[in-house]
PDB file of C-alpha atoms in Angstrom:
ATOM      1  CA  MET A 299       0.045   0.486  -0.674  1.00 95.00           C
ATOM      2  CA  ALA A 300       1.283   3.643  -0.420  1.00 98.00           C
ATOM      3  CA  VAL A 301       2.220   5.813   1.348  1.00 98.00           C
ATOM      4  CA  ILE A 302       2.466   9.667   1.828  1.00 98.00           C
ATOM      5  CA  VAL A 303       5.219  11.395   3.658  1.00 98.00           C
ATOM      6  CA  THR A 304       5.810  14.856   5.116  1.00 98.00           C
ATOM      7  CA  PHE A 305       8.645  16.604   6.160  1.00 97.00           C
ATOM      8  CA  ASN A 306       7.795  19.776   7.503  1.00 96.00           C
ATOM      9  CA  VAL A 307      10.888  21.818   9.073  1.00 95.00           C
ATOM     10  CA  PRO A 308       9.867  24.259  10.862  1.00 95.00           C
ATOM     11  CA  GLY A 309      12.726  27.717  10.863  1.00 94.00           C
ATOM     12  CA  VAL A 310      14.882  26.584   7.314  1.00 94.00           C
ATOM     13  CA  GLY A 311      14.890  27.782   3.900  1.00 92.00           C
ATOM     14  CA  PRO A 312      15.846  25.004   0.281  1.00 96.00           C
ATOM     15  CA  GLU A 313      18.726  25.350   1.768  1.00 95.00           C
ATOM     16  CA  LEU A 314      18.679  22.120   3.789  1.00 94.00           C
ATOM     17  CA  TYR A 315      16.654  19.978   1.466  1.00 95.00           C
ATOM     18  CA  GLU A 316      19.116  21.391  -1.536  1.00 96.00           C
ATOM     19  CA  ALA A 317      21.971  19.844   1.033  1.00 96.00           C
ATOM     20  CA  CYS A 318      20.396  16.593   1.479  1.00 96.00           C
ATOM     21  CA  VAL A 319      19.514  16.261  -2.533  1.00 96.00           C
ATOM     22  CA  GLU A 320      24.019  16.654  -2.986  1.00 97.00           C
ATOM     23  CA  ARG A 321      24.177  13.597  -0.556  1.00 97.00           C
ATOM     24  CA  LEU A 322      21.559  11.257  -1.882  1.00 96.00           C
ATOM     25  CA  THR A 323      22.293  11.712  -5.203  1.00 96.00           C
ATOM     26  CA  GLY A 324      26.777  12.557  -5.525  1.00 96.00           C
ATOM     27  CA  GLY A 325      25.810  16.054  -6.735  1.00 96.00           C
ATOM     28  CA  GLN A 326      24.070  14.930  -9.488  1.00 96.00           C
ATOM     29  CA  GLY A 327      20.138  17.138  -9.680  1.00 94.00           C
ATOM     30  CA  PHE A 328      17.163  15.606  -8.835  1.00 96.00           C
ATOM     31  CA  THR A 329      14.656  15.824 -11.729  1.00 95.00           C
ATOM     32  CA  SER A 330      12.978  12.188 -11.396  1.00 95.00           C
ATOM     33  CA  PRO A 331      12.742   9.448  -8.962  1.00 95.00           C
ATOM     34  CA  ALA A 332      15.382   7.570 -10.698  1.00 95.00           C
ATOM     35  CA  ASP A 333      17.332  10.170  -9.784  1.00 96.00           C
ATOM     36  CA  LEU A 334      17.389   8.541  -6.216  1.00 95.00           C
ATOM     37  CA  PRO A 335      19.227   5.418  -4.872  1.00 94.00           C
ATOM     38  CA  VAL A 336      17.035   3.287  -4.178  1.00 96.00           C
ATOM     39  CA  PRO A 337      13.346   2.383  -6.497  1.00 97.00           C
ATOM     40  CA  GLY A 338       9.724   3.206  -4.895  1.00 98.00           C
ATOM     41  CA  LEU A 339       9.420   7.195  -5.134  1.00 98.00           C
ATOM     42  CA  LEU A 340       6.226   7.051  -6.504  1.00 97.00           C
ATOM     43  CA  SER A 341       5.855  10.938  -6.748  1.00 96.00           C
ATOM     44  CA  HIS A 342       7.545  14.170  -4.899  1.00 97.00           C
ATOM     45  CA  ALA A 343       6.346  18.072  -4.326  1.00 97.00           C
ATOM     46  CA  THR A 344       8.747  20.366  -1.836  1.00 97.00           C
ATOM     47  CA  GLY A 345       8.229  24.251  -0.839  1.00 98.00           C
ATOM     48  CA  PRO A 346       8.320  26.356   1.297  1.00 98.00           C
ATOM     49  CA  VAL A 347       6.112  27.293   4.442  1.00 97.00           C
ATOM     50  CA  GLU A 348       4.618  29.680   7.110  1.00 96.00           C
ATOM     51  CA  GLY A 349       7.552  29.172   8.955  1.00 95.00           C
ATOM     52  CA  GLY A 350       9.412  26.666   7.235  1.00 97.00           C
ATOM     53  CA  TRP A 351      10.119  23.805   4.526  1.00 97.00           C
ATOM     54  CA  ARG A 352       7.554  21.185   3.710  1.00 98.00           C
ATOM     55  CA  VAL A 353       8.410  18.080   1.563  1.00 98.00           C
ATOM     56  CA  THR A 354       5.656  15.258  -0.109  1.00 98.00           C
ATOM     57  CA  ASP A 355       6.739  12.229  -0.912  1.00 98.00           C
ATOM     58  CA  VAL A 356       4.279   9.651  -2.608  1.00 98.00           C
ATOM     59  CA  TRP A 357       5.931   6.146  -1.824  1.00 98.00           C
ATOM     60  CA  GLU A 358       4.809   2.723  -2.996  1.00 98.00           C
ATOM     61  CA  SER A 359       4.602   1.464   0.023  1.00 98.00           C
ATOM     62  CA  VAL A 360       5.675   1.896   3.535  1.00 98.00           C
ATOM     63  CA  GLU A 361       8.935  -0.463   3.149  1.00 98.00           C
ATOM     64  CA  ALA A 362      10.692   1.674   0.407  1.00 98.00           C
ATOM     65  CA  PHE A 363       9.852   4.089   2.927  1.00 98.00           C
ATOM     66  CA  GLU A 364      12.174   2.979   5.356  1.00 97.00           C
ATOM     67  CA  GLU A 365      15.478   1.878   2.466  1.00 97.00           C
ATOM     68  CA  PHE A 366      15.238   5.638   1.730  1.00 97.00           C
ATOM     69  CA  GLY A 367      15.100   7.037   5.057  1.00 96.00           C
ATOM     70  CA  LYS A 368      18.411   4.436   5.767  1.00 97.00           C
ATOM     71  CA  LEU A 369      20.534   6.906   3.425  1.00 96.00           C
ATOM     72  CA  LEU A 370      18.636  10.036   4.599  1.00 96.00           C
ATOM     73  CA  GLY A 371      18.820   9.306   8.394  1.00 96.00           C
ATOM     74  CA  PRO A 372      22.343   9.621   8.907  1.00 97.00           C
ATOM     75  CA  ILE A 373      22.656  12.296   6.203  1.00 96.00           C
ATOM     76  CA  ILE A 374      19.553  14.790   8.254  1.00 95.00           C
ATOM     77  CA  THR A 375      21.793  13.446  11.449  1.00 96.00           C
ATOM     78  CA  ASP A 376      24.803  15.225  10.204  1.00 96.00           C
ATOM     79  CA  LEU A 377      23.573  18.384   9.199  1.00 95.00           C
ATOM     80  CA  GLY A 378      21.643  19.152  12.325  1.00 93.00           C
ATOM     81  CA  TYR A 379      18.015  17.828  12.164  1.00 93.00           C
ATOM     82  CA  GLY A 380      18.329  14.092  13.828  1.00 90.00           C
ATOM     83  CA  GLY A 381      15.205  15.404  16.112  1.00 90.00           C
ATOM     84  CA  LEU A 382      13.009  15.514  13.011  1.00 92.00           C
ATOM     85  CA  ARG A 383      10.788  13.370  12.262  1.00 93.00           C
ATOM     86  CA  PRO A 384       8.128  12.687   9.277  1.00 97.00           C
ATOM     87  CA  GLU A 385       4.363  12.185   9.436  1.00 98.00           C
ATOM     88  CA  VAL A 386       3.817   9.071   7.390  1.00 98.00           C
ATOM     89  CA  THR A 387       0.156   8.397   6.397  1.00 98.00           C
ATOM     90  CA  PRO A 388      -1.052   5.312   4.530  1.00 98.00           C
ATOM     91  CA  ALA A 389      -2.891   6.888   1.042  1.00 98.00           C
ATOM     92  CA  HIS A 390      -6.403   6.311  -0.011  1.00 98.00           C
ATOM     93  CA  LYS A 391      -5.617   6.545  -3.405  1.00 97.00           C
ATOM     94  CA  VAL A 392      -2.703   8.016  -6.078  1.00 96.00           C
ATOM     95  CA  VAL A 393      -2.912   9.455  -8.731  1.00 94.00           C
ATOM     96  CA  THR A 394      -0.070  10.382 -11.106  1.00 87.00           C
ATOM     97  CA  ARG A 395       0.209  11.690 -14.746  1.00 84.00           C
TER      98      ARG A 395
END
């Protein structure tokens, strides 16, 4: 079952996000789910919210997200946001282009 994963990060802008992308992709950039080193990402959106930054992903399963988390977690910790935890909810429906 697909899951919606949302990170809300207060007090930051795009710099933290871009630093994570840089490390996750080895500097290759992120324009497609295939750019990530693990499979399972169905959609990705990110942008500013009042007082911070939000990242919302749809993963094909909680297991796929957990594999990604094994890579992302140490990066976030190294960047000083080790306590950051996403909201993970089951997706009722996923529609893509």
